[in-house]
CSV table of C-alpha atoms in Angstrom, one decimal:
chain,number,residue,atom,x,y,z
A,1,UNK,CA,-4.4,-2.2,-30.5
A,2,UNK,CA,-4.2,-0.6,-27.1
A,3,UNK,CA,-6.8,-1.3,-24.7
A,4,UNK,CA,-7.6,-0.5,-21.2
A,5,UNK,CA,-6.8,2.6,-19.2
A,6,UNK,CA,-3.9,4.9,-20.1
A,7,UNK,CA,-1.1,6.2,-18.1
A,8,UNK,CA,-2.9,9.5,-17.4
A,9,UNK,CA,-5.7,7.8,-15.8
A,10,UNK,CA,-3.3,6.0,-13.1
A,11,UNK,CA,-1.6,9.4,-12.6
A,12,UNK,CA,-4.8,11.0,-11.8
A,13,UNK,CA,-5.8,8.1,-9.5
A,14,UNK,CA,-2.5,8.4,-7.8
A,15,UNK,CA,-3.0,12.1,-7.2
A,16,UNK,CA,-6.7,12.0,-6.0
A,17,UNK,CA,-6.3,9.0,-3.8
A,18,UNK,CA,-2.6,9.5,-2.6
A,19,UNK,CA,-1.6,6.2,-3.8
A,20,UNK,CA,2.1,4.9,-3.6
A,21,UNK,CA,3.8,3.7,-6.6
A,22,UNK,CA,3.2,0.0,-5.5
A,23,UNK,CA,-0.6,0.7,-5.0
A,24,UNK,CA,-0.8,2.1,-8.7
A,25,UNK,CA,1.0,-0.9,-10.2
A,26,UNK,CA,-1.6,-3.2,-8.2
A,27,UNK,CA,-4.3,-1.1,-9.5
A,28,UNK,CA,-2.9,-1.5,-13.0
A,29,UNK,CA,-2.6,-5.3,-12.6
A,30,UNK,CA,-6.0,-5.6,-11.3
A,31,UNK,CA,-7.4,-3.5,-14.3
A,32,UNK,CA,-5.4,-5.9,-16.6
A,33,UNK,CA,-6.5,-9.0,-15.0
A,34,UNK,CA,-10.1,-7.8,-15.1
A,35,UNK,CA,-9.7,-7.1,-18.9
A,36,UNK,CA,-8.3,-10.5,-19.5
A,37,UNK,CA,-11.2,-12.0,-17.7
A,38,UNK,CA,-13.6,-10.2,-19.7
A,39,UNK,CA,-11.8,-11.3,-22.9
A,40,UNK,CA,-12.0,-14.9,-21.8
A,41,UNK,CA,-15.8,-14.7,-21.0
A,42,UNK,CA,-16.3,-13.3,-24.3
A,43,UNK,CA,-14.3,-16.0,-26.2
A,44,UNK,CA,-16.2,-18.5,-24.1
A,45,UNK,CA,-19.4,-17.0,-25.2
A,46,UNK,CA,-18.3,-17.1,-28.9
A,47,UNK,CA,-17.2,-20.7,-28.4
A,48,UNK,CA,-20.7,-21.7,-27.0
A,49,UNK,CA,-22.5,-20.0,-30.0
A,50,UNK,CA,-20.2,-21.7,-32.5
A,51,UNK,CA,-20.8,-25.1,-30.8
A,52,UNK,CA,-24.6,-24.5,-30.7
A,53,UNK,CA,-24.6,-23.7,-34.5
A,54,UNK,CA,-22.4,-26.9,-35.0
A,55,UNK,CA,-25.1,-28.9,-33.1
A,56,UNK,CA,-27.8,-27.1,-35.1
A,57,UNK,CA,-26.2,-27.9,-38.4
A,58,UNK,CA,-25.4,-31.6,-37.3
A,59,UNK,CA,-29.1,-32.3,-36.6
A,60,UNK,CA,-30.3,-30.7,-40.0
A,61,UNK,CA,-27.7,-32.8,-41.8
A,62,UNK,CA,-29.3,-35.9,-40.2
A,63,UNK,CA,-32.9,-35.0,-41.1
A,64,UNK,CA,-32.2,-33.7,-44.7
A,65,UNK,CA,-31.3,-37.2,-46.3
A,66,UNK,CA,-34.3,-38.7,-44.7
A,67,UNK,CA,-36.5,-36.0,-46.1
A,68,UNK,CA,-34.9,-36.5,-49.6
A,69,UNK,CA,-35.5,-40.3,-49.5
A,70,UNK,CA,-39.1,-39.7,-48.5
A,71,UNK,CA,-39.7,-37.2,-51.4
A,72,UNK,CA,-38.1,-39.7,-53.8
A,73,UNK,CA,-40.3,-42.5,-52.7
A,74,UNK,CA,-43.4,-40.2,-52.8
A,75,UNK,CA,-42.4,-39.0,-56.3
A,76,UNK,CA,-41.8,-42.7,-57.4
A,77,UNK,CA,-45.2,-43.8,-56.0
A,78,UNK,CA,-47.0,-40.8,-57.9
A,79,UNK,CA,-45.2,-41.6,-61.2
A,80,UNK,CA,-46.0,-45.3,-61.0
A,81,UNK,CA,-49.7,-44.6,-60.3
A,82,UNK,CA,-49.8,-42.0,-63.0
A,83,UNK,CA,-48.3,-44.5,-65.5
A,84,UNK,CA,-50.7,-47.2,-64.4
A,85,UNK,CA,-53.7,-44.8,-65.1
A,86,UNK,CA,-52.2,-43.9,-68.3
A,87,UNK,CA,-51.8,-47.4,-69.7
A,88,UNK,CA,-55.2,-48.2,-68.4
A,89,UNK,CA,-56.8,-45.4,-70.4
A,90,UNK,CA,-55.0,-46.5,-73.4
A,91,UNK,CA,-56.2,-49.8,-72.8
A,92,UNK,CA,-52.7,-51.3,-72.8
A,93,UNK,CA,-53.0,-53.1,-69.5
């Protein structure tokens, strides 16, 4: 995958601005450096997004078992009260 500006662009810059060979090379290196910095910034943004998603998943994984235990306790209390009412209605208790 080729990225950045091609050779024709630099030849055109050389002709338009009357640049020496060394100045063209410096321009190429500057463009390459800016592209590397843009790629590094993009990679950093991706890493921050992945880190935030990881933190979000971690907090969800902490609360999920607590919610499950609460639902199990609530279900147990509901079943126990239903059983007590059932046995009372049948006059077994």
